[in-house]
């Protein structure tokens, strides 16, 4: 299972058409977005700064709070509630009918709608293609709107995806898969993904993930490409094979050595040599994981281009 923004995408979205937005609305959105590390929040702050806007003193806000998976809320100087986040949550509209992006609303009245662009993470399409070929049933789980998730799924060749999910929805989907006998690997990066990563059987996060995401992950990859997922699965499979091989070697040693010892054919010197030799064989077999043996897997080259941009 893959999160979308920051996992399948590079996590550095840009505000689409920043010049088309009202400066006052963009400034207010940036003033609230400064309180979050979400990629969309960072993009709003960067867009405001690039436009020469300074949200630090223009809009004093209080009671600022972040609802994971939904957005940010605060009170302005007149006590009105300001919300910045998921369509439907911010403006109280029907989520399924709401357009994609982020909504800025005051007391439920929409002030602005922001859309973003984000490039796919290197190796994302190849990793999804490899997982599909391996029968791992890759699926995108995202809190973004259907339009946005569908665009990313098309760009990366993903056959299965779910949109508009809250953190609780992601956990429920993972629990359903586990109840069906599946073992789940969750790949995510943000605050919204941490509960799902903890609920999964195993989890992976990029080094750029939020602190809570990295703490929740079993593995953290440090380079930019998503092919680390392929490597992790390959190493895990190879390690499992080597463990069972070592059990078999140990059992074979005992099947041969114990009868010889009982029959009196094993002198102390022979027993010491045999024991040391068996340990060396088991260790050498385990080291094959680093010798290009079991566990080496490579993602196939995707049939789709990864250099283009997908809607965030």
GROMACS .gro file of C-alpha atoms in nm:
model
  312
    1UNK     CA    1   0.000   0.000   0.000
    2UNK     CA    2   0.138   0.337  -0.102
    3UNK     CA    3   0.055   0.686   0.014
    4UNK     CA    4   0.053   0.936  -0.272
    5UNK     CA    5   0.183   1.281  -0.183
    6UNK     CA    6   0.543   1.262  -0.066
    7UNK     CA    7   0.565   0.888  -0.128
    8UNK     CA    8   0.474   0.816  -0.489
    9UNK     CA    9   0.538   1.181  -0.567
   10UNK     CA   10   0.852   1.376  -0.481
   11UNK     CA   11   0.681   1.555  -0.194
   12UNK     CA   12   0.772   1.901  -0.319
   13UNK     CA   13   0.444   2.023  -0.472
   14UNK     CA   14   0.412   2.369  -0.624
   15UNK     CA   15   0.104   2.587  -0.618
   16UNK     CA   16  -0.054   2.587  -0.962
   17UNK     CA   17  -0.111   2.933  -1.113
   18UNK     CA   18  -0.012   3.134  -0.805
   19UNK     CA   19  -0.073   3.465  -0.986
   20UNK     CA   20  -0.440   3.375  -1.028
   21UNK     CA   21  -0.508   3.382  -0.653
   22UNK     CA   22  -0.620   3.684  -0.453
   23UNK     CA   23  -0.315   3.810  -0.257
   24UNK     CA   24  -0.520   3.853   0.062
   25UNK     CA   25  -0.646   3.494   0.046
   26UNK     CA   26  -0.300   3.357  -0.032
   27UNK     CA   27  -0.152   3.556   0.256
   28UNK     CA   28  -0.414   3.426   0.499
   29UNK     CA   29  -0.361   3.069   0.379
   30UNK     CA   30   0.016   3.102   0.420
   31UNK     CA   31  -0.025   3.247   0.770
   32UNK     CA   32  -0.211   2.931   0.872
   33UNK     CA   33   0.000   2.694   0.662
   34UNK     CA   34   0.317   2.805   0.841
   35UNK     CA   35   0.202   2.598   1.139
   36UNK     CA   36   0.221   2.268   0.946
   37UNK     CA   37   0.491   2.057   0.782
   38UNK     CA   38   0.253   1.911   0.524
   39UNK     CA   39   0.390   1.943   0.168
   40UNK     CA   40   0.086   2.147   0.058
   41UNK     CA   41   0.137   2.385   0.350
   42UNK     CA   42   0.500   2.434   0.255
   43UNK     CA   43   0.398   2.499  -0.105
   44UNK     CA   44   0.153   2.771   0.004
   45UNK     CA   45   0.416   2.942   0.219
   46UNK     CA   46   0.670   2.929  -0.063
   47UNK     CA   47   0.417   3.070  -0.312
   48UNK     CA   48   0.333   3.358  -0.079
   49UNK     CA   49   0.699   3.438  -0.021
   50UNK     CA   50   0.771   3.423  -0.395
   51UNK     CA   51   0.490   3.674  -0.450
   52UNK     CA   52   0.643   3.909  -0.194
   53UNK     CA   53   0.368   3.855   0.063
   54UNK     CA   54   0.441   3.853   0.435
   55UNK     CA   55   0.183   3.659   0.640
   56UNK     CA   56   0.366   3.696   0.972
   57UNK     CA   57   0.188   4.009   1.098
   58UNK     CA   58  -0.098   4.065   0.857
   59UNK     CA   59  -0.334   3.806   1.003
   60UNK     CA   60  -0.299   3.738   1.377
   61UNK     CA   61  -0.450   3.394   1.437
   62UNK     CA   62  -0.528   3.209   1.760
   63UNK     CA   63  -0.640   2.861   1.865
   64UNK     CA   64  -0.441   2.708   1.580
   65UNK     CA   65  -0.486   2.330   1.558
   66UNK     CA   66  -0.404   2.062   1.303
   67UNK     CA   67  -0.641   1.771   1.238
   68UNK     CA   68  -0.436   1.490   1.079
   69UNK     CA   69  -0.582   1.391   0.745
   70UNK     CA   70  -0.806   1.699   0.728
   71UNK     CA   71  -0.619   2.027   0.765
   72UNK     CA   72  -0.564   2.330   0.987
   73UNK     CA   73  -0.807   2.546   1.179
   74UNK     CA   74  -0.775   2.874   1.369
   75UNK     CA   75  -0.963   3.185   1.486
   76UNK     CA   76  -0.905   3.529   1.338
   77UNK     CA   77  -0.913   3.857   1.530
   78UNK     CA   78  -1.294   3.870   1.502
   79UNK     CA   79  -1.337   3.518   1.640
   80UNK     CA   80  -1.434   3.366   1.306
   81UNK     CA   81  -1.314   3.014   1.230
   82UNK     CA   82  -1.060   2.981   0.951
   83UNK     CA   83  -1.004   2.641   0.797
   84UNK     CA   84  -0.745   2.532   0.545
   85UNK     CA   85  -0.751   2.175   0.421
   86UNK     CA   86  -0.949   1.897   0.265
   87UNK     CA   87  -1.252   2.001   0.057
   88UNK     CA   88  -1.563   1.909   0.250
   89UNK     CA   89  -1.395   1.941   0.587
   90UNK     CA   90  -1.294   2.303   0.535
   91UNK     CA   91  -1.617   2.425   0.374
   92UNK     CA   92  -1.872   2.169   0.492
   93UNK     CA   93  -1.960   2.068   0.136
   94UNK     CA   94  -2.014   1.718  -0.001
   95UNK     CA   95  -1.662   1.571  -0.017
   96UNK     CA   96  -1.739   1.348  -0.316
   97UNK     CA   97  -1.866   1.645  -0.514
   98UNK     CA   98  -1.586   1.880  -0.409
   99UNK     CA   99  -1.304   1.953  -0.651
  100UNK     CA  100  -0.950   1.844  -0.574
  101UNK     CA  101  -0.691   2.059  -0.399
  102UNK     CA  102  -0.701   2.255  -0.076
  103UNK     CA  103  -0.979   2.488   0.038
  104UNK     CA  104  -0.948   2.805   0.246
  105UNK     CA  105  -1.275   2.890   0.420
  106UNK     CA  106  -1.401   3.135   0.683
  107UNK     CA  107  -1.701   3.013   0.883
  108UNK     CA  108  -1.774   2.766   0.601
  109UNK     CA  109  -1.760   3.026   0.323
  110UNK     CA  110  -1.497   2.944   0.063
  111UNK     CA  111  -1.232   3.214   0.021
  112UNK     CA  112  -1.001   3.029  -0.217
  113UNK     CA  113  -0.929   2.692  -0.373
  114UNK     CA  114  -0.569   2.591  -0.429
  115UNK     CA  115  -0.442   2.326  -0.669
  116UNK     CA  116  -0.092   2.181  -0.674
  117UNK     CA  117   0.148   2.008  -0.908
  118UNK     CA  118   0.400   1.747  -0.798
  119UNK     CA  119   0.642   1.531  -0.998
  120UNK     CA  120   0.647   1.152  -0.948
  121UNK     CA  121   0.923   1.020  -0.723
  122UNK     CA  122   1.204   0.852  -0.921
  123UNK     CA  123   1.137   0.480  -0.954
  124UNK     CA  124   0.769   0.507  -0.856
  125UNK     CA  125   0.624   0.366  -1.177
  126UNK     CA  126   0.888   0.094  -1.194
  127UNK     CA  127   0.822  -0.008  -0.835
  128UNK     CA  128   0.447  -0.035  -0.894
  129UNK     CA  129   0.509  -0.236  -1.212
  130UNK     CA  130   0.745  -0.470  -1.027
  131UNK     CA  131   0.497  -0.521  -0.741
  132UNK     CA  132   0.221  -0.598  -0.992
  133UNK     CA  133   0.442  -0.848  -1.171
  134UNK     CA  134   0.527  -1.014  -0.838
  135UNK     CA  135   0.159  -1.054  -0.752
  136UNK     CA  136   0.180  -0.817  -0.456
  137UNK     CA  137  -0.135  -0.623  -0.554
  138UNK     CA  138  -0.001  -0.265  -0.511
  139UNK     CA  139  -0.262  -0.005  -0.419
  140UNK     CA  140  -0.261   0.370  -0.365
  141UNK     CA  141  -0.428   0.499  -0.046
  142UNK     CA  142  -0.465   0.876  -0.039
  143UNK     CA  143  -0.660   1.141   0.141
  144UNK     CA  144  -0.667   1.357  -0.171
  145UNK     CA  145  -0.969   1.400  -0.397
  146UNK     CA  146  -1.057   1.137  -0.658
  147UNK     CA  147  -0.956   1.357  -0.950
  148UNK     CA  148  -0.605   1.407  -0.814
  149UNK     CA  149  -0.547   1.045  -0.714
  150UNK     CA  150  -0.684   0.917  -1.045
  151UNK     CA  151  -0.442   1.143  -1.236
  152UNK     CA  152  -0.145   1.013  -1.040
  153UNK     CA  153  -0.261   0.652  -1.078
  154UNK     CA  154  -0.287   0.697  -1.455
  155UNK     CA  155   0.057   0.858  -1.474
  156UNK     CA  156   0.219   0.574  -1.279
  157UNK     CA  157   0.017   0.287  -1.425
  158UNK     CA  158  -0.152   0.192  -1.096
  159UNK     CA  159  -0.458  -0.029  -1.138
  160UNK     CA  160  -0.589   0.002  -0.781
  161UNK     CA  161  -0.635   0.321  -0.585
  162UNK     CA  162  -0.856   0.474  -0.317
  163UNK     CA  163  -0.911   0.845  -0.264
  164UNK     CA  164  -1.056   1.071   0.005
  165UNK     CA  165  -0.941   0.847   0.290
  166UNK     CA  166  -0.893   0.963   0.645
  167UNK     CA  167  -0.623   0.801   0.865
  168UNK     CA  168  -0.900   0.590   1.020
  169UNK     CA  169  -1.015   0.479   0.673
  170UNK     CA  170  -0.662   0.364   0.590
  171UNK     CA  171  -0.642   0.163   0.911
  172UNK     CA  172  -0.982   0.005   0.842
  173UNK     CA  173  -0.868  -0.099   0.494
  174UNK     CA  174  -0.549  -0.251   0.634
  175UNK     CA  175  -0.746  -0.441   0.899
  176UNK     CA  176  -0.979  -0.575   0.630
  177UNK     CA  177  -0.686  -0.698   0.422
  178UNK     CA  178  -0.528  -0.862   0.727
  179UNK     CA  179  -0.858  -1.028   0.816
  180UNK     CA  180  -0.857  -1.173   0.463
  181UNK     CA  181  -0.523  -1.341   0.529
  182UNK     CA  182  -0.296  -1.083   0.365
  183UNK     CA  183   0.026  -0.940   0.507
  184UNK     CA  184   0.043  -0.567   0.447
  185UNK     CA  185   0.343  -0.347   0.368
  186UNK     CA  186   0.260   0.024   0.405
  187UNK     CA  187   0.480   0.285   0.240
  188UNK     CA  188   0.410   0.637   0.364
  189UNK     CA  189   0.576   0.957   0.472
  190UNK     CA  190   0.355   1.193   0.667
  191UNK     CA  191   0.169   1.254   0.990
  192UNK     CA  192  -0.145   1.116   0.827
  193UNK     CA  193   0.025   0.785   0.744
  194UNK     CA  194   0.178   0.706   1.084
  195UNK     CA  195  -0.131   0.525   1.225
  196UNK     CA  196  -0.162   0.314   0.909
  197UNK     CA  197   0.209   0.234   0.914
  198UNK     CA  198   0.177   0.112   1.272
  199UNK     CA  199  -0.127  -0.098   1.182
  200UNK     CA  200   0.048  -0.266   0.887
  201UNK     CA  201   0.262  -0.578   0.925
  202UNK     CA  202   0.564  -0.385   0.796
  203UNK     CA  203   0.622  -0.025   0.691
  204UNK     CA  204   0.872   0.183   0.497
  205UNK     CA  205   0.925   0.560   0.491
  206UNK     CA  206   1.156   0.789   0.294
  207UNK     CA  207   1.421   0.986   0.479
  208UNK     CA  208   1.227   1.303   0.396
  209UNK     CA  209   0.924   1.182   0.593
  210UNK     CA  210   0.793   1.363   0.898
  211UNK     CA  211   0.954   1.263   1.228
  212UNK     CA  212   0.650   1.067   1.339
  213UNK     CA  213   0.644   0.885   1.005
  214UNK     CA  214   1.007   0.781   1.037
  215UNK     CA  215   0.951   0.663   1.394
  216UNK     CA  216   0.652   0.455   1.286
  217UNK     CA  217   0.843   0.289   1.001
  218UNK     CA  218   1.034  -0.038   1.022
  219UNK     CA  219   1.264   0.078   0.740
  220UNK     CA  220   1.376   0.424   0.631
  221UNK     CA  221   1.541   0.472   0.291
  222UNK     CA  222   1.771   0.770   0.250
  223UNK     CA  223   1.797   0.822  -0.125
  224UNK     CA  224   1.529   0.974  -0.345
  225UNK     CA  225   1.418   0.672  -0.548
  226UNK     CA  226   1.133   0.441  -0.454
  227UNK     CA  227   1.325   0.134  -0.574
  228UNK     CA  228   1.430   0.094  -0.210
  229UNK     CA  229   1.096  -0.083  -0.165
  230UNK     CA  230   1.200  -0.341  -0.424
  231UNK     CA  231   1.534  -0.389  -0.248
  232UNK     CA  232   1.372  -0.426   0.096
  233UNK     CA  233   1.124  -0.690  -0.023
  234UNK     CA  234   1.401  -0.873  -0.210
  235UNK     CA  235   1.632  -0.877   0.092
  236UNK     CA  236   1.348  -0.992   0.319
  237UNK     CA  237   1.262  -1.280   0.086
  238UNK     CA  238   1.627  -1.375   0.048
  239UNK     CA  239   1.687  -1.364   0.422
  240UNK     CA  240   1.388  -1.588   0.483
  241UNK     CA  241   1.520  -1.844   0.233
  242UNK     CA  242   1.864  -1.839   0.394
  243UNK     CA  243   1.716  -1.887   0.742
  244UNK     CA  244   1.534  -2.201   0.630
  245UNK     CA  245   1.844  -2.324   0.447
  246UNK     CA  246   2.047  -2.282   0.766
  247UNK     CA  247   1.786  -2.474   0.964
  248UNK     CA  248   1.814  -2.753   0.707
  249UNK     CA  249   2.195  -2.751   0.724
  250UNK     CA  250   2.186  -2.765   1.105
  251UNK     CA  251   1.936  -3.052   1.098
  252UNK     CA  252   2.149  -3.241   0.843
  253UNK     CA  253   2.460  -3.195   1.057
  254UNK     CA  254   2.284  -3.336   1.362
  255UNK     CA  255   2.138  -3.627   1.168
  256UNK     CA  256   2.488  -3.728   1.064
  257UNK     CA  257   2.692  -3.627   1.369
  258UNK     CA  258   2.475  -3.765   1.650
  259UNK     CA  259   2.466  -4.128   1.524
  260UNK     CA  260   2.843  -4.116   1.465
  261UNK     CA  261   2.900  -3.983   1.815
  262UNK     CA  262   2.671  -4.249   1.969
  263UNK     CA  263   2.855  -4.519   1.774
  264UNK     CA  264   3.186  -4.393   1.916
  265UNK     CA  265   3.336  -4.271   1.590
  266UNK     CA  266   3.363  -3.905   1.694
  267UNK     CA  267   3.679  -3.830   1.887
  268UNK     CA  268   3.700  -3.495   2.071
  269UNK     CA  269   3.916  -3.354   1.790
  270UNK     CA  270   3.676  -3.472   1.518
  271UNK     CA  271   3.378  -3.337   1.713
  272UNK     CA  272   3.546  -2.997   1.756
  273UNK     CA  273   3.635  -2.978   1.387
  274UNK     CA  274   3.285  -3.086   1.282
  275UNK     CA  275   3.118  -2.835   1.510
  276UNK     CA  276   3.339  -2.549   1.393
  277UNK     CA  277   3.294  -2.654   1.031
  278UNK     CA  278   2.916  -2.657   1.060
  279UNK     CA  279   2.919  -2.307   1.212
  280UNK     CA  280   3.140  -2.179   0.929
  281UNK     CA  281   2.906  -2.332   0.668
  282UNK     CA  282   2.599  -2.170   0.826
  283UNK     CA  283   2.767  -1.828   0.854
  284UNK     CA  284   2.900  -1.846   0.498
  285UNK     CA  285   2.553  -1.934   0.371
  286UNK     CA  286   2.404  -1.637   0.557
  287UNK     CA  287   2.664  -1.406   0.404
  288UNK     CA  288   2.543  -1.498   0.057
  289UNK     CA  289   2.280  -1.227   0.107
  290UNK     CA  290   2.560  -0.973   0.048
  291UNK     CA  291   2.724  -1.168  -0.233
  292UNK     CA  292   2.459  -1.105  -0.499
  293UNK     CA  293   2.270  -1.423  -0.412
  294UNK     CA  294   1.919  -1.446  -0.266
  295UNK     CA  295   1.750  -1.114  -0.212
  296UNK     CA  296   1.878  -0.927  -0.517
  297UNK     CA  297   1.581  -0.775  -0.696
  298UNK     CA  298   1.552  -0.497  -0.946
  299UNK     CA  299   1.250  -0.297  -1.051
  300UNK     CA  300   1.168  -0.326  -1.421
  301UNK     CA  301   1.176  -0.019  -1.637
  302UNK     CA  302   0.822   0.123  -1.651
  303UNK     CA  303   0.633   0.155  -1.972
  304UNK     CA  304   0.526   0.506  -1.874
  305UNK     CA  305   0.743   0.814  -1.853
  306UNK     CA  306   0.846   0.920  -1.504
  307UNK     CA  307   0.986   1.258  -1.596
  308UNK     CA  308   0.651   1.429  -1.642
  309UNK     CA  309   0.441   1.589  -1.374
  310UNK     CA  310   0.135   1.437  -1.216
  311UNK     CA  311  -0.134   1.627  -1.032
  312UNK     CA  312  -0.057   1.618  -0.662
   0.00000   0.00000   0.00000
